[in-house]
Amino acid sequence: MTGYGGRRTQAQRDAITVEIGYALLSAAFAAAVLFGAVAGPALLFQLPDTVEKVLLRAGLLAAPVLFLARVVSVLIRFPERRLPERRFPERRGVGHTDGDTGRPGGQPSQPGRTSPDS
């Protein structure tokens, strides 16, 4: 539900689905890289048994923590980047001024000429 109690549009539902997928995939990648960095030496090299166990356990502990932290951080930031709200189209005509020229309907004061400051 959106802030005003209405239904979400298809574009908003799609955006949420994409964001969840991104959060899960990026978290899995980050966790795999962290596990490889921490436990990798224990898997590649002959180290003392105690060191191997410590590295493997540290990797197994740190990877899920990073996974959860990444998913939460991505999904918490999502409302800040959400799709813009749908708005009614602006009406052009009398009384409407264009933001660039300040003239009604966006017409320059002297067609074909540039202003002195350009």
Coordinates of N, CA and C in Angstrom, one line a residue:
M1 N 0.8 -1.2 0.0 CA 0.0 0.0 0.0 C 0.9 1.2 0.0
T2 N 0.4 2.2 -0.7 CA 1.2 3.5 -0.7 C 0.8 4.4 0.5
G3 N 1.4 5.5 0.6 CA 1.2 6.4 1.8 C -0.2 6.9 1.9
Y4 N -0.9 7.0 0.8 CA -2.3 7.5 0.9 C -3.3 6.4 0.9
G5 N -2.9 5.2 1.0 CA -3.9 4.1 1.2 C -4.4 3.5 -0.1
G6 N -3.8 3.9 -1.2 CA -4.3 3.4 -2.5 C -3.5 2.2 -2.9
R7 N -3.8 1.7 -4.1 CA -3.1 0.5 -4.6 C -1.9 0.9 -5.4
R8 N -0.9 0.0 -5.4 CA 0.3 0.3 -6.2 C 0.1 0.0 -7.6
T9 N 0.8 0.8 -8.4 CA 0.7 0.6 -9.9 C 1.5 -0.6 -10.3
Q10 N 1.3 -1.1 -11.5 CA 2.2 -2.2 -12.0 C 3.6 -1.8 -12.0
A11 N 3.9 -0.5 -12.4 CA 5.3 -0.1 -12.4 C 5.9 -0.1 -11.0
Q12 N 5.2 0.3 -10.0 CA 5.7 0.3 -8.7 C 5.9 -1.2 -8.2
R13 N 5.0 -2.1 -8.5 CA 5.2 -3.5 -8.2 C 6.4 -4.1 -8.9
D14 N 6.6 -3.7 -10.1 CA 7.8 -4.2 -10.9 C 9.1 -3.7 -10.3
A15 N 9.0 -2.4 -9.9 CA 10.2 -1.8 -9.3 C 10.6 -2.5 -8.0
I16 N 9.6 -2.8 -7.2 CA 9.9 -3.5 -5.9 C 10.4 -4.9 -6.2
T17 N 9.9 -5.6 -7.2 CA 10.4 -6.9 -7.5 C 11.9 -6.9 -8.0
V18 N 12.2 -5.9 -8.8 CA 13.5 -5.7 -9.3 C 14.5 -5.4 -8.1
E19 N 14.0 -4.5 -7.3 CA 14.9 -4.1 -6.1 C 15.1 -5.3 -5.2
I20 N 14.1 -6.1 -5.0 CA 14.3 -7.3 -4.1 C 15.3 -8.3 -4.8
G21 N 15.2 -8.5 -6.1 CA 16.1 -9.3 -6.8 C 17.5 -8.8 -6.7
Y22 N 17.7 -7.5 -6.9 CA 19.0 -6.9 -6.8 C 19.6 -7.0 -5.4
A23 N 18.8 -6.8 -4.4 CA 19.3 -6.9 -3.0 C 19.8 -8.4 -2.8
L24 N 19.0 -9.4 -3.2 CA 19.4 -10.7 -2.9 C 20.6 -11.1 -3.7
L25 N 20.7 -10.8 -5.0 CA 21.9 -11.2 -5.8 C 23.1 -10.4 -5.4
S26 N 23.0 -9.1 -5.1 CA 24.2 -8.4 -4.7 C 24.7 -8.9 -3.3
A27 N 23.7 -9.2 -2.4 CA 24.1 -9.7 -1.1 C 24.8 -11.1 -1.2
A28 N 24.3 -12.0 -2.1 CA 24.9 -13.3 -2.3 C 26.3 -13.1 -2.8
F29 N 26.5 -12.2 -3.8 CA 27.8 -12.0 -4.4 C 28.8 -11.5 -3.3
A30 N 28.3 -10.5 -2.5 CA 29.2 -9.9 -1.5 C 29.6 -11.0 -0.4
A31 N 28.6 -11.8 0.0 CA 28.9 -12.8 1.0 C 29.8 -13.8 0.4
A32 N 29.7 -14.2 -0.8 CA 30.6 -15.2 -1.4 C 32.0 -14.7 -1.5
V33 N 32.2 -13.4 -1.9 CA 33.5 -12.8 -1.9 C 34.1 -12.7 -0.6
L34 N 33.3 -12.3 0.4 CA 33.9 -12.2 1.8 C 34.3 -13.6 2.3
F35 N 33.4 -14.6 2.1 CA 33.8 -16.0 2.5 C 35.1 -16.4 1.8
G36 N 35.2 -16.2 0.5 CA 36.4 -16.5 -0.2 C 37.6 -15.8 0.3
A37 N 37.5 -14.6 0.7 CA 38.6 -13.8 1.2 C 39.0 -14.3 2.6
V38 N 38.1 -14.6 3.4 CA 38.4 -15.1 4.8 C 38.8 -16.5 4.8
A39 N 38.0 -17.4 4.2 CA 38.2 -18.8 4.4 C 39.1 -19.4 3.2
G40 N 39.3 -18.6 2.2 CA 40.0 -19.1 1.0 C 41.4 -19.6 1.3
P41 N 42.2 -18.8 2.1 CA 43.5 -19.3 2.4 C 43.5 -20.6 3.2
A42 N 42.5 -20.9 4.0 CA 42.4 -22.2 4.7 C 42.1 -23.3 3.7
L43 N 41.4 -23.0 2.6 CA 41.1 -24.0 1.6 C 42.2 -24.2 0.6
L44 N 43.0 -23.2 0.4 CA 44.0 -23.3 -0.7 C 45.4 -23.8 -0.1
F45 N 45.7 -23.4 1.1 CA 47.1 -23.7 1.6 C 47.0 -24.6 2.8
Q46 N 48.1 -25.3 3.0 CA 48.3 -26.2 4.2 C 48.6 -25.3 5.4
L47 N 47.6 -25.1 6.2 CA 47.8 -24.3 7.4 C 47.6 -25.2 8.6
P48 N 48.1 -24.8 9.8 CA 47.8 -25.6 11.0 C 46.3 -25.8 11.2
D49 N 45.9 -26.9 11.8 CA 44.5 -27.2 11.9 C 43.7 -26.1 12.7
T50 N 44.3 -25.6 13.7 CA 43.6 -24.5 14.5 C 43.3 -23.3 13.6
V51 N 44.3 -22.9 12.8 CA 44.1 -21.7 11.9 C 43.1 -22.0 10.9
E52 N 43.1 -23.2 10.3 CA 42.1 -23.5 9.3 C 40.7 -23.5 9.9
K53 N 40.5 -24.1 11.1 CA 39.2 -24.0 11.7 C 38.7 -22.6 12.0
V54 N 39.6 -21.8 12.5 CA 39.3 -20.4 12.8 C 38.9 -19.7 11.6
L55 N 39.6 -19.8 10.5 CA 39.3 -19.1 9.3 C 38.0 -19.6 8.7
L56 N 37.8 -20.9 8.7 CA 36.5 -21.4 8.1 C 35.3 -20.9 8.9
R57 N 35.4 -21.0 10.3 CA 34.3 -20.6 11.1 C 34.1 -19.1 11.0
A58 N 35.2 -18.3 10.9 CA 35.0 -16.9 10.7 C 34.3 -16.5 9.4
G59 N 34.7 -17.3 8.3 CA 34.0 -17.1 7.0 C 32.6 -17.5 7.1
L60 N 32.3 -18.6 7.8 CA 30.9 -19.1 7.9 C 30.1 -18.2 8.8
L61 N 30.7 -17.5 9.7 CA 29.9 -16.5 10.5 C 29.8 -15.2 9.8
A62 N 30.8 -14.7 9.2 CA 30.7 -13.4 8.6 C 29.9 -13.3 7.3
A63 N 29.9 -14.3 6.5 CA 29.2 -14.3 5.2 C 27.7 -14.1 5.4
P64 N 27.0 -14.8 6.3 CA 25.5 -14.6 6.5 C 25.2 -13.2 7.1
V65 N 26.1 -12.8 8.0 CA 25.9 -11.4 8.6 C 26.0 -10.4 7.5
L66 N 27.0 -10.5 6.6 CA 27.1 -9.5 5.5 C 25.9 -9.6 4.6
F67 N 25.5 -10.9 4.3 CA 24.3 -11.1 3.4 C 23.1 -10.3 4.0
L68 N 22.8 -10.5 5.2 CA 21.6 -9.9 5.8 C 21.8 -8.3 5.9
A69 N 23.0 -7.9 6.2 CA 23.2 -6.4 6.3 C 23.0 -5.8 4.9
R70 N 23.5 -6.5 3.8 CA 23.4 -6.0 2.5 C 21.9 -5.9 2.0
V71 N 21.2 -7.0 2.3 CA 19.8 -7.0 1.9 C 19.0 -5.9 2.6
V72 N 19.2 -5.8 3.9 CA 18.5 -4.8 4.7 C 18.9 -3.4 4.2
S73 N 20.1 -3.1 4.0 CA 20.6 -1.8 3.6 C 20.0 -1.4 2.2
V74 N 20.0 -2.3 1.3 CA 19.4 -2.0 -0.1 C 17.9 -1.8 0.0
L75 N 17.2 -2.6 0.8 CA 15.8 -2.4 0.8 C 15.3 -1.2 1.6
I76 N 16.1 -0.8 2.6 CA 15.8 0.4 3.4 C 15.9 1.6 2.5
R77 N 17.0 1.6 1.7 CA 17.2 2.8 0.8 C 16.2 2.9 -0.3
F78 N 15.5 1.8 -0.6 CA 14.6 1.8 -1.8 C 13.6 2.9 -1.8
P79 N 12.8 3.3 -0.8 CA 11.9 4.3 -0.9 C 12.4 5.7 -1.3
E80 N 13.7 5.9 -1.0 CA 14.4 7.2 -1.5 C 14.5 7.2 -3.0
R81 N 14.6 6.1 -3.6 CA 14.8 6.0 -5.1 C 13.6 5.6 -5.8
R82 N 12.4 5.6 -5.2 CA 11.3 5.0 -5.9 C 10.9 5.8 -7.1
L83 N 10.0 5.3 -7.8 CA 9.5 6.0 -9.0 C 8.7 7.2 -8.7
P84 N 8.8 8.2 -9.5 CA 8.1 9.5 -9.2 C 6.6 9.2 -9.3
E85 N 5.9 9.9 -8.5 CA 4.4 9.8 -8.5 C 3.9 10.3 -9.8
R86 N 2.7 9.6 -10.2 CA 2.1 10.1 -11.4 C 1.4 11.4 -11.2
R87 N 1.6 12.4 -12.1 CA 1.0 13.7 -11.9 C 0.1 14.0 -13.1
F88 N -0.8 14.9 -12.9 CA -1.6 15.3 -14.0 C -0.8 16.1 -15.0
P89 N -1.0 16.0 -16.3 CA -0.3 16.8 -17.3 C -0.5 18.3 -17.1
E90 N 0.6 19.0 -17.3 CA 0.4 20.5 -17.2 C -0.4 21.0 -18.3
R91 N -1.2 22.1 -18.0 CA -2.0 22.7 -19.0 C -1.2 23.9 -19.6
R92 N -1.1 23.9 -20.9 CA -0.5 25.0 -21.6 C -1.5 26.0 -22.0
G93 N -1.2 27.2 -21.9 CA -2.2 28.2 -22.3 C -2.0 29.5 -21.6
V94 N -3.0 30.3 -21.5 CA -3.0 31.6 -20.9 C -2.7 31.4 -19.4
G95 N -1.8 32.3 -18.9 CA -1.5 32.2 -17.5 C -0.4 31.3 -17.1
H96 N 0.0 30.4 -18.0 CA 1.1 29.4 -17.8 C 2.4 30.0 -18.3
T97 N 3.4 30.0 -17.5 CA 4.7 30.5 -17.9 C 5.6 29.4 -18.0
D98 N 6.5 29.4 -18.9 CA 7.5 28.4 -19.1 C 8.7 28.8 -18.1
G99 N 9.3 27.8 -17.5 CA 10.3 28.0 -16.5 C 11.6 28.6 -17.2
D100 N 11.8 28.3 -18.4 CA 13.1 28.8 -19.1 C 13.0 30.2 -19.5
T101 N 11.9 30.6 -20.0 CA 11.8 32.0 -20.6 C 11.0 32.9 -19.7
G102 N 10.1 32.4 -18.9 CA 9.2 33.2 -18.1 C 8.1 33.9 -18.9
R103 N 8.0 33.5 -20.1 CA 7.0 34.1 -21.0 C 5.8 33.1 -21.1
P104 N 4.6 33.6 -21.4 CA 3.5 32.6 -21.5 C 3.7 31.7 -22.7
G105 N 3.5 30.4 -22.4 CA 3.6 29.3 -23.4 C 5.1 29.1 -23.8
G106 N 6.1 29.6 -23.1 CA 7.5 29.4 -23.4 C 8.0 30.1 -24.7
Q107 N 7.3 31.2 -25.1 CA 7.7 31.9 -26.3 C 8.8 32.9 -25.9
P108 N 9.8 33.0 -26.7 CA 10.9 34.0 -26.5 C 10.3 35.4 -26.8
S109 N 10.9 36.4 -26.2 CA 10.4 37.8 -26.5 C 10.7 38.3 -27.9
Q110 N 11.8 37.8 -28.5 CA 12.2 38.2 -29.8 C 12.5 36.9 -30.6
P111 N 11.6 36.4 -31.4 CA 11.9 35.1 -32.1 C 13.1 35.3 -33.0
G112 N 14.0 34.3 -33.0 CA 15.1 34.4 -33.9 C 16.3 35.1 -33.3
R113 N 16.2 35.8 -32.2 CA 17.3 36.5 -31.6 C 17.6 35.8 -30.2
T114 N 18.8 35.9 -29.8 CA 19.2 35.4 -28.5 C 19.2 36.5 -27.5
S115 N 19.1 36.2 -26.3 CA 19.2 37.2 -25.2 C 20.6 37.6 -25.0
P116 N 20.9 38.8 -24.5 CA 22.3 39.3 -24.3 C 23.1 38.4 -23.4
D117 N 22.5 37.7 -22.5 CA 23.3 36.9 -21.6 C 23.6 35.5 -22.1
S118 N 23.3 35.2 -23.3 CA 23.6 33.8 -23.8 C 24.8 33.8 -24.7

